[in-house]
Amino acid sequence: MQDKSTVLTSAFEQEVYDGLTAQPKYLSSKYFYDEIGDKLFQDIMAMPEYYLTDSEFSILDRHKEKIAYIFNFDKEPFSLFELGAGDGKKTKILLRHFSEKDIDFDYRPIDISQNALDQLEASVTKELPNVEINTLQGTYFETLADIGESHAKRKVILFLGSNIGNLLHPQAISFLQSMQEVLNDDDLIFMGFDQKKNPQTILDAYNDKTGITEAFNKNVLTRINTEMNGNFDLDKFLHWEVYDPETGTAKSYLVSKEKQTVYIKSLDLEVNFKAWETIHTEISQKYDDEVVSWLANEAGLQIENQFSDEHEFYKNYIFKK
Ligand code: AVI
């Protein structure tokens, strides 16, 4: 058990302590991402099973003219903020198009990972030298406050990759509300929402045979081992994915293959697992138009436009206040 004198210094330590002493156990998927996790997520996005990336890529490519027209309808300069920018691969379709059309804008990517931002800044500067880029490191909630600070130009906020799907509906609503609060009347939000579809397609995307998603899910245990001096044996846990087509919720678990005890030295915490006990690690919510308009409505937003890929696997919506 944890000694009362042990001081939990980081939010990560506190959340690991709370999650692994809870019943049932959980860990947050936001801790998948460090240098290794960022790389694994890039590998996931390149997998044929992970249709989300190609779908959004094709939407941006197919509809870039119309998107440019909507973002730049008044020919006024605007700032393109991007929450959770990652490697910016999809966003570069828009950046390139805007740059070719001489649209007056600047690009302000935001990410929790400084490593991802450094790589993105280097690649944008190299590939698209005319695009002005200013990066900002932080969580979505922290940086939204910065976005709101009396920003002079019109704002367009991108939130791609169906990242919103990693939030439960009440959290998604409060997140959309915080975005709504920083919007002026002419500002826009452009957001990706993965759609409900054949459940098998979804399961395959989160349970690839090559084991990349498994390694990604287990990276939270690797981080606990390295950053908190833990002794998780990764081979003693299964990656397990379920999808409920009724609610549209995909859930990831790590399942203990046997009765075992793990010790996390920095937390002075012994964690006991029964055989087949679970740690819930991630939700990846899938949507339809009704659910998206309900979420938007609850947050005081309106759907202005929507774009879809040819299979209707994925949609990008434009919201206004
Ligand atoms: C970042 N996020 C939207 C991804 C998703 O689809 O939920 C993370 C991911 N988890 C497993 N594969 C990809």
mmCIF file of C-alpha atoms and ligand atoms in Angstrom:
data_model
loop_
_atom_site.group_PDB
_atom_site.id
_atom_site.type_symbol
_atom_site.label_atom_id
_atom_site.label_comp_id
_atom_site.label_asym_id
_atom_site.label_seq_id
_atom_site.Cartn_x
_atom_site.Cartn_y
_atom_site.Cartn_z
ATOM 1 C CA MET A 1 0.000 0.000 0.000
ATOM 2 C CA GLN A 2 1.036 3.550 -0.544
ATOM 3 C CA ASP A 3 2.841 5.138 2.392
ATOM 4 C CA LYS A 4 1.121 8.400 3.445
ATOM 5 C CA SER A 5 4.444 10.235 3.167
ATOM 6 C CA THR A 6 4.770 9.424 -0.559
ATOM 7 C CA VAL A 7 4.255 12.654 -2.483
ATOM 8 C CA LEU A 8 2.635 12.304 -5.895
ATOM 9 C CA THR A 9 4.315 15.076 -7.833
ATOM 10 C CA SER A 10 2.740 14.869 -11.279
ATOM 11 C CA ALA A 11 -0.813 14.627 -12.634
ATOM 12 C CA PHE A 12 0.292 11.397 -14.332
ATOM 13 C CA GLU A 13 1.333 9.891 -10.978
ATOM 14 C CA GLN A 14 -1.899 10.997 -9.314
ATOM 15 C CA GLU A 15 -4.034 9.554 -12.134
ATOM 16 C CA VAL A 16 -2.112 6.272 -12.172
ATOM 17 C CA TYR A 17 -2.600 5.986 -8.417
ATOM 18 C CA ASP A 18 -6.336 6.777 -8.666
ATOM 19 C CA GLY A 19 -6.898 4.517 -11.683
ATOM 20 C CA LEU A 20 -5.053 1.471 -10.391
ATOM 21 C CA THR A 21 -6.643 1.635 -6.928
ATOM 22 C CA ALA A 22 -10.156 2.045 -8.409
ATOM 23 C CA GLN A 23 -12.610 -0.775 -8.985
ATOM 24 C CA PRO A 24 -12.717 -1.504 -11.944
ATOM 25 C CA LYS A 25 -9.218 -0.280 -12.809
ATOM 26 C CA TYR A 26 -8.605 2.370 -15.470
ATOM 27 C CA LEU A 27 -5.797 4.468 -16.981
ATOM 28 C CA SER A 28 -6.268 7.470 -19.272
ATOM 29 C CA SER A 29 -5.392 7.176 -22.969
ATOM 30 C CA LYS A 30 -3.850 10.655 -22.839
ATOM 31 C CA TYR A 31 -0.822 8.934 -21.277
ATOM 32 C CA PHE A 32 -0.242 6.778 -24.383
ATOM 33 C CA TYR A 33 1.620 9.702 -25.893
ATOM 34 C CA ASP A 34 5.342 10.181 -25.358
ATOM 35 C CA GLU A 35 8.065 9.961 -27.998
ATOM 36 C CA ILE A 36 7.422 6.213 -28.448
ATOM 37 C CA GLY A 37 3.625 6.631 -28.299
ATOM 38 C CA ASP A 38 3.686 9.468 -30.867
ATOM 39 C CA LYS A 39 5.630 7.217 -33.234
ATOM 40 C CA LEU A 40 3.268 4.277 -32.638
ATOM 41 C CA PHE A 41 0.284 6.531 -33.343
ATOM 42 C CA GLN A 42 1.895 7.649 -36.612
ATOM 43 C CA ASP A 43 2.302 3.951 -37.483
ATOM 44 C CA ILE A 44 -1.380 3.353 -36.633
ATOM 45 C CA MET A 45 -2.423 6.191 -38.942
ATOM 46 C CA ALA A 46 -0.455 4.540 -41.758
ATOM 47 C CA MET A 47 -2.097 1.106 -41.259
ATOM 48 C CA PRO A 48 -4.605 0.021 -43.925
ATOM 49 C CA GLU A 49 -7.087 -1.031 -41.191
ATOM 50 C CA TYR A 50 -7.094 2.449 -39.614
ATOM 51 C CA TYR A 51 -9.466 3.939 -42.221
ATOM 52 C CA LEU A 52 -9.968 7.202 -40.257
ATOM 53 C CA THR A 53 -6.830 8.873 -41.625
ATOM 54 C CA ASP A 54 -7.438 8.052 -45.304
ATOM 55 C CA SER A 55 -11.097 9.032 -45.003
ATOM 56 C CA GLU A 56 -10.317 12.449 -43.547
ATOM 57 C CA PHE A 57 -7.456 12.883 -46.006
ATOM 58 C CA SER A 58 -9.824 12.272 -48.914
ATOM 59 C CA ILE A 59 -12.445 14.662 -47.482
ATOM 60 C CA LEU A 60 -9.879 17.457 -47.195
ATOM 61 C CA ASP A 61 -8.560 16.777 -50.669
ATOM 62 C CA ARG A 62 -11.983 16.501 -52.331
ATOM 63 C CA HIS A 63 -13.439 19.563 -50.652
ATOM 64 C CA LYS A 64 -10.430 21.876 -50.203
ATOM 65 C CA GLU A 65 -11.794 24.531 -52.627
ATOM 66 C CA LYS A 66 -15.086 24.799 -50.781
ATOM 67 C CA ILE A 67 -13.358 24.679 -47.389
ATOM 68 C CA ALA A 68 -11.028 27.513 -48.478
ATOM 69 C CA TYR A 69 -14.034 29.508 -49.664
ATOM 70 C CA ILE A 70 -15.836 29.085 -46.328
ATOM 71 C CA PHE A 71 -12.769 29.824 -44.165
ATOM 72 C CA ASN A 72 -11.872 32.886 -46.240
ATOM 73 C CA PHE A 73 -15.388 34.027 -47.246
ATOM 74 C CA ASP A 74 -14.676 37.707 -46.529
ATOM 75 C CA LYS A 75 -11.066 37.683 -47.792
ATOM 76 C CA GLU A 76 -10.061 38.893 -44.322
ATOM 77 C CA PRO A 77 -6.884 37.384 -42.805
ATOM 78 C CA PHE A 78 -7.526 34.594 -40.324
ATOM 79 C CA SER A 79 -5.609 32.445 -37.859
ATOM 80 C CA LEU A 80 -5.890 28.705 -38.313
ATOM 81 C CA PHE A 81 -5.583 27.128 -34.865
ATOM 82 C CA GLU A 82 -5.250 23.369 -34.686
ATOM 83 C CA LEU A 83 -5.851 21.440 -31.470
ATOM 84 C CA GLY A 84 -3.886 18.197 -31.207
ATOM 85 C CA ALA A 85 -2.022 18.898 -34.441
ATOM 86 C CA GLY A 86 0.206 15.780 -34.300
ATOM 87 C CA ASP A 87 2.224 15.355 -37.489
ATOM 88 C CA GLY A 88 -0.073 17.739 -39.427
ATOM 89 C CA LYS A 89 -0.059 15.420 -42.437
ATOM 90 C CA LYS A 90 -3.721 15.992 -43.284
ATOM 91 C CA THR A 91 -3.650 19.697 -42.416
ATOM 92 C CA LYS A 92 -0.870 20.206 -44.951
ATOM 93 C CA ILE A 93 -3.440 19.560 -47.722
ATOM 94 C CA LEU A 94 -5.230 22.724 -46.579
ATOM 95 C CA LEU A 95 -2.014 24.653 -45.836
ATOM 96 C CA ARG A 96 -0.676 23.906 -49.331
ATOM 97 C CA HIS A 97 -3.948 24.834 -51.004
ATOM 98 C CA PHE A 98 -4.334 28.091 -49.005
ATOM 99 C CA SER A 99 -0.732 28.980 -49.750
ATOM 100 C CA GLU A 100 -1.167 28.325 -53.516
ATOM 101 C CA LYS A 101 -4.292 30.497 -53.519
ATOM 102 C CA ASP A 102 -2.422 33.312 -51.710
ATOM 103 C CA ILE A 103 -4.907 33.247 -48.858
ATOM 104 C CA ASP A 104 -3.831 35.489 -45.980
ATOM 105 C CA PHE A 105 -3.643 33.259 -42.894
ATOM 106 C CA ASP A 106 -1.263 32.034 -40.230
ATOM 107 C CA TYR A 107 -1.062 28.522 -38.783
ATOM 108 C CA ARG A 108 -1.068 27.972 -34.999
ATOM 109 C CA PRO A 109 -0.765 24.272 -34.165
ATOM 110 C CA ILE A 110 -1.277 23.182 -30.561
ATOM 111 C CA ASP A 111 -0.307 19.822 -29.101
ATOM 112 C CA ILE A 112 0.409 18.222 -25.735
ATOM 113 C CA SER A 113 3.628 16.796 -27.205
ATOM 114 C CA GLN A 114 6.501 19.274 -27.669
ATOM 115 C CA ASN A 115 8.271 16.583 -29.670
ATOM 116 C CA ALA A 116 5.384 16.404 -32.186
ATOM 117 C CA LEU A 117 5.307 20.240 -32.449
ATOM 118 C CA ASP A 118 9.058 20.479 -33.095
ATOM 119 C CA GLN A 119 8.833 17.944 -35.905
ATOM 120 C CA LEU A 120 5.758 19.657 -37.367
ATOM 121 C CA GLU A 121 7.379 23.106 -37.313
ATOM 122 C CA ALA A 122 10.489 21.782 -39.047
ATOM 123 C CA SER A 123 8.503 20.036 -41.779
ATOM 124 C CA VAL A 124 6.095 22.946 -42.462
ATOM 125 C CA THR A 125 8.986 25.416 -42.629
ATOM 126 C CA LYS A 126 10.772 23.141 -45.085
ATOM 127 C CA GLU A 127 7.835 22.102 -47.285
ATOM 128 C CA LEU A 128 5.720 25.267 -47.145
ATOM 129 C CA PRO A 129 8.096 28.179 -46.500
ATOM 130 C CA ASN A 130 5.384 30.800 -47.167
ATOM 131 C CA VAL A 131 3.216 29.569 -44.309
ATOM 132 C CA GLU A 132 3.690 31.500 -41.054
ATOM 133 C CA ILE A 133 3.678 29.001 -38.190
ATOM 134 C CA ASN A 134 3.601 29.588 -34.403
ATOM 135 C CA THR A 135 3.385 26.509 -32.161
ATOM 136 C CA LEU A 136 1.851 26.294 -28.684
ATOM 137 C CA GLN A 137 2.389 23.379 -26.271
ATOM 138 C CA GLY A 138 -0.317 22.357 -23.803
ATOM 139 C CA THR A 139 -3.514 20.421 -23.177
ATOM 140 C CA TYR A 140 -6.663 21.366 -25.105
ATOM 141 C CA PHE A 141 -8.278 22.976 -22.083
ATOM 142 C CA GLU A 142 -5.173 25.016 -21.098
ATOM 143 C CA THR A 143 -4.577 26.345 -24.587
ATOM 144 C CA LEU A 144 -8.196 27.246 -25.327
ATOM 145 C CA ALA A 145 -7.785 30.065 -22.798
ATOM 146 C CA ASP A 146 -4.817 31.374 -24.838
ATOM 147 C CA ILE A 147 -6.819 31.164 -28.060
ATOM 148 C CA GLY A 148 -9.543 33.291 -26.479
ATOM 149 C CA GLU A 149 -7.172 36.086 -25.377
ATOM 150 C CA SER A 150 -8.470 39.025 -27.471
ATOM 151 C CA HIS A 151 -7.102 37.536 -30.679
ATOM 152 C CA ALA A 152 -7.124 40.244 -33.357
ATOM 153 C CA LYS A 153 -7.787 38.092 -36.420
ATOM 154 C CA ARG A 154 -10.764 35.909 -37.247
ATOM 155 C CA LYS A 155 -10.286 32.423 -35.837
ATOM 156 C CA VAL A 156 -10.803 29.052 -37.454
ATOM 157 C CA ILE A 157 -10.207 26.174 -35.048
ATOM 158 C CA LEU A 158 -9.373 22.764 -36.490
ATOM 159 C CA PHE A 159 -9.857 19.622 -34.470
ATOM 160 C CA LEU A 160 -9.190 16.684 -36.772
ATOM 161 C CA GLY A 161 -8.712 12.928 -36.451
ATOM 162 C CA SER A 162 -11.937 12.358 -34.478
ATOM 163 C CA ASN A 163 -9.904 13.227 -31.393
ATOM 164 C CA ILE A 164 -13.178 14.248 -29.767
ATOM 165 C CA GLY A 165 -14.047 10.533 -29.774
ATOM 166 C CA ASN A 166 -11.595 9.955 -26.928
ATOM 167 C CA LEU A 167 -13.975 11.918 -24.664
ATOM 168 C CA LEU A 168 -17.192 10.684 -23.067
ATOM 169 C CA HIS A 169 -20.260 12.670 -24.203
ATOM 170 C CA PRO A 170 -20.419 14.934 -21.090
ATOM 171 C CA GLN A 171 -16.700 15.764 -21.444
ATOM 172 C CA ALA A 172 -17.150 16.306 -25.198
ATOM 173 C CA ILE A 173 -19.989 18.763 -24.500
ATOM 174 C CA SER A 174 -17.970 20.715 -21.962
ATOM 175 C CA PHE A 175 -15.020 20.758 -24.359
ATOM 176 C CA LEU A 176 -17.252 22.051 -27.201
ATOM 177 C CA GLN A 177 -18.671 24.611 -24.767
ATOM 178 C CA SER A 178 -15.166 25.856 -23.924
ATOM 179 C CA MET A 179 -14.507 26.197 -27.650
ATOM 180 C CA GLN A 180 -17.799 28.004 -28.130
ATOM 181 C CA GLU A 181 -16.816 30.490 -25.398
ATOM 182 C CA VAL A 182 -13.680 31.602 -27.291
ATOM 183 C CA LEU A 183 -15.530 32.096 -30.595
ATOM 184 C CA ASN A 184 -16.614 35.463 -31.956
ATOM 185 C CA ASP A 185 -19.588 35.568 -34.339
ATOM 186 C CA ASP A 186 -17.549 35.095 -37.539
ATOM 187 C CA ASP A 187 -15.225 32.413 -36.135
ATOM 188 C CA LEU A 188 -15.518 28.773 -37.145
ATOM 189 C CA ILE A 189 -14.767 25.313 -35.809
ATOM 190 C CA PHE A 190 -13.878 22.541 -38.300
ATOM 191 C CA MET A 191 -14.046 19.146 -36.675
ATOM 192 C CA GLY A 192 -13.722 15.464 -37.627
ATOM 193 C CA PHE A 193 -16.170 12.844 -36.305
ATOM 194 C CA ASP A 194 -15.713 9.166 -37.137
ATOM 195 C CA GLN A 195 -19.108 7.691 -38.104
ATOM 196 C CA LYS A 196 -20.959 4.532 -37.074
ATOM 197 C CA LYS A 197 -20.417 1.793 -39.660
ATOM 198 C CA ASN A 198 -20.010 -1.978 -39.988
ATOM 199 C CA PRO A 199 -18.838 -2.992 -36.488
ATOM 200 C CA GLN A 200 -16.228 -5.326 -37.989
ATOM 201 C CA THR A 201 -14.541 -2.431 -39.814
ATOM 202 C CA ILE A 202 -14.275 -0.599 -36.491
ATOM 203 C CA LEU A 203 -12.966 -3.617 -34.571
ATOM 204 C CA ASP A 204 -10.339 -4.255 -37.264
ATOM 205 C CA ALA A 205 -9.141 -0.632 -37.020
ATOM 206 C CA TYR A 206 -8.493 -1.015 -33.284
ATOM 207 C CA ASN A 207 -7.205 -4.573 -33.291
ATOM 208 C CA ASP A 208 -4.659 -4.902 -36.105
ATOM 209 C CA LYS A 209 -2.946 -8.252 -36.547
ATOM 210 C CA THR A 210 0.529 -6.685 -36.629
ATOM 211 C CA GLY A 211 0.122 -5.625 -32.982
ATOM 212 C CA ILE A 212 0.790 -1.887 -33.408
ATOM 213 C CA THR A 213 -2.404 -0.926 -31.560
ATOM 214 C CA GLU A 214 -1.530 -3.442 -28.846
ATOM 215 C CA ALA A 215 1.902 -1.810 -28.410
ATOM 216 C CA PHE A 216 0.233 1.624 -28.374
ATOM 217 C CA ASN A 217 -2.228 0.545 -25.663
ATOM 218 C CA LYS A 218 0.565 -1.048 -23.624
ATOM 219 C CA ASN A 219 2.730 2.075 -23.931
ATOM 220 C CA VAL A 220 0.966 3.457 -20.873
ATOM 221 C CA LEU A 221 2.400 0.501 -18.892
ATOM 222 C CA THR A 222 5.847 1.074 -20.425
ATOM 223 C CA ARG A 223 5.661 4.702 -19.319
ATOM 224 C CA ILE A 224 4.737 3.669 -15.770
ATOM 225 C CA ASN A 225 7.699 1.269 -15.786
ATOM 226 C CA THR A 226 10.182 3.901 -16.968
ATOM 227 C CA GLU A 227 8.804 7.048 -15.348
ATOM 228 C CA MET A 228 7.604 5.564 -12.041
ATOM 229 C CA ASN A 229 9.926 2.619 -11.669
ATOM 230 C CA GLY A 230 7.160 0.053 -12.139
ATOM 231 C CA ASN A 231 7.579 -3.620 -12.973
ATOM 232 C CA PHE A 232 4.661 -4.377 -15.337
ATOM 233 C CA ASP A 233 5.431 -7.446 -17.483
ATOM 234 C CA LEU A 234 3.784 -6.458 -20.787
ATOM 235 C CA ASP A 235 3.496 -10.069 -21.935
ATOM 236 C CA LYS A 236 1.187 -10.769 -19.017
ATOM 237 C CA PHE A 237 -1.470 -8.404 -20.433
ATOM 238 C CA LEU A 238 -3.772 -8.806 -23.451
ATOM 239 C CA HIS A 239 -4.911 -5.932 -25.649
ATOM 240 C CA TRP A 240 -8.722 -6.264 -25.917
ATOM 241 C CA GLU A 241 -11.140 -4.196 -27.993
ATOM 242 C CA VAL A 242 -14.946 -4.152 -27.873
ATOM 243 C CA TYR A 243 -17.425 -2.138 -29.930
ATOM 244 C CA ASP A 244 -21.062 -1.558 -29.048
ATOM 245 C CA PRO A 245 -22.952 -0.705 -32.263
ATOM 246 C CA GLU A 246 -25.909 0.569 -30.226
ATOM 247 C CA THR A 247 -24.006 3.341 -28.434
ATOM 248 C CA GLY A 248 -21.210 3.692 -31.027
ATOM 249 C CA THR A 249 -18.560 3.289 -28.322
ATOM 250 C CA ALA A 250 -15.325 1.372 -28.970
ATOM 251 C CA LYS A 251 -13.480 0.569 -25.740
ATOM 252 C CA SER A 252 -9.893 -0.609 -25.227
ATOM 253 C CA TYR A 253 -8.746 -2.700 -22.321
ATOM 254 C CA LEU A 254 -5.603 -4.339 -21.005
ATOM 255 C CA VAL A 255 -6.538 -7.689 -19.507
ATOM 256 C CA SER A 256 -4.324 -9.454 -16.963
ATOM 257 C CA LYS A 257 -3.679 -12.997 -18.233
ATOM 258 C CA GLU A 258 -3.010 -14.281 -14.716
ATOM 259 C CA LYS A 259 -3.181 -13.465 -11.016
ATOM 260 C CA GLN A 260 -0.231 -11.149 -10.427
ATOM 261 C CA THR A 261 1.125 -8.312 -8.318
ATOM 262 C CA VAL A 262 2.807 -5.276 -9.842
ATOM 263 C CA TYR A 263 4.894 -2.862 -7.791
ATOM 264 C CA ILE A 264 5.262 0.820 -8.715
ATOM 265 C CA LYS A 265 8.172 2.131 -6.717
ATOM 266 C CA SER A 266 7.684 5.919 -7.084
ATOM 267 C CA LEU A 267 4.117 5.549 -5.829
ATOM 268 C CA ASP A 268 5.102 2.889 -3.293
ATOM 269 C CA LEU A 269 2.059 1.059 -4.621
ATOM 270 C CA GLU A 270 1.397 -2.656 -4.916
ATOM 271 C CA VAL A 271 -1.310 -3.417 -7.482
ATOM 272 C CA ASN A 272 -2.969 -6.826 -7.272
ATOM 273 C CA PHE A 273 -4.611 -8.309 -10.351
ATOM 274 C CA LYS A 274 -6.955 -11.287 -10.382
ATOM 275 C CA ALA A 275 -6.686 -13.509 -13.444
ATOM 276 C CA TRP A 276 -8.613 -11.798 -16.328
ATOM 277 C CA GLU A 277 -9.007 -8.541 -14.428
ATOM 278 C CA THR A 278 -9.211 -5.475 -16.706
ATOM 279 C CA ILE A 279 -7.702 -2.004 -16.966
ATOM 280 C CA HIS A 280 -9.929 0.196 -19.148
ATOM 281 C CA THR A 281 -7.674 2.514 -21.147
ATOM 282 C CA GLU A 282 -9.521 4.289 -23.960
ATOM 283 C CA ILE A 283 -12.846 5.064 -25.579
ATOM 284 C CA SER A 284 -13.099 5.894 -29.285
ATOM 285 C CA GLN A 285 -16.652 7.118 -29.834
ATOM 286 C CA LYS A 286 -18.357 6.755 -33.240
ATOM 287 C CA TYR A 287 -21.109 9.181 -34.267
ATOM 288 C CA ASP A 288 -24.061 9.861 -36.551
ATOM 289 C CA ASP A 289 -25.658 13.178 -37.572
ATOM 290 C CA GLU A 290 -28.211 13.067 -34.742
ATOM 291 C CA VAL A 291 -25.571 12.644 -32.055
ATOM 292 C CA VAL A 292 -23.325 15.363 -33.539
ATOM 293 C CA SER A 293 -26.206 17.843 -33.731
ATOM 294 C CA TRP A 294 -27.218 16.967 -30.155
ATOM 295 C CA LEU A 295 -23.649 17.588 -28.904
ATOM 296 C CA ALA A 296 -23.398 20.863 -30.856
ATOM 297 C CA ASN A 297 -26.770 22.026 -29.595
ATOM 298 C CA GLU A 298 -25.900 21.263 -25.978
ATOM 299 C CA ALA A 299 -22.739 23.360 -26.408
ATOM 300 C CA GLY A 300 -24.509 26.343 -28.018
ATOM 301 C CA LEU A 301 -23.119 25.641 -31.507
ATOM 302 C CA GLN A 302 -24.787 25.242 -34.885
ATOM 303 C CA ILE A 303 -23.778 23.000 -37.773
ATOM 304 C CA GLU A 304 -23.045 25.250 -40.785
ATOM 305 C CA ASN A 305 -21.786 22.611 -43.200
ATOM 306 C CA GLN A 306 -20.677 19.007 -43.406
ATOM 307 C CA PHE A 307 -18.382 17.020 -45.683
ATOM 308 C CA SER A 308 -18.121 13.285 -46.071
ATOM 309 C CA ASP A 309 -15.902 10.735 -47.824
ATOM 310 C CA GLU A 310 -17.354 8.500 -50.545
ATOM 311 C CA HIS A 311 -18.108 5.605 -48.127
ATOM 312 C CA GLU A 312 -19.600 7.914 -45.452
ATOM 313 C CA PHE A 313 -17.117 6.376 -43.009
ATOM 314 C CA TYR A 314 -16.172 9.773 -41.642
ATOM 315 C CA LYS A 315 -17.463 13.360 -41.594
ATOM 316 C CA ASN A 316 -16.050 16.822 -41.006
ATOM 317 C CA TYR A 317 -18.506 19.388 -39.677
ATOM 318 C CA ILE A 318 -18.219 23.179 -39.589
ATOM 319 C CA PHE A 319 -19.713 24.768 -36.470
ATOM 320 C CA LYS A 320 -20.565 28.389 -35.732
ATOM 321 C CA LYS A 321 -21.792 30.086 -32.604
HETATM 322 C C1 AVI B 1 -6.298 9.893 -31.280
HETATM 323 N N1 AVI B 1 -7.509 9.076 -31.352
HETATM 324 C C2 AVI B 1 -8.574 9.749 -32.102
HETATM 325 C C3 AVI B 1 -7.272 7.687 -31.796
HETATM 326 C C4 AVI B 1 -8.621 6.914 -31.862
HETATM 327 O O1 AVI B 1 -8.964 6.457 -32.950
HETATM 328 O O2 AVI B 1 -9.304 6.844 -30.848
HETATM 329 C C5 AVI B 1 -6.319 6.940 -30.887
HETATM 330 C C6 AVI B 1 -6.200 5.479 -31.208
HETATM 331 N N2 AVI B 1 -6.378 4.507 -30.359
HETATM 332 C C7 AVI B 1 -6.183 3.348 -30.942
HETATM 333 N N3 AVI B 1 -5.940 3.566 -32.218
HETATM 334 C C8 AVI B 1 -5.912 4.900 -32.410
#
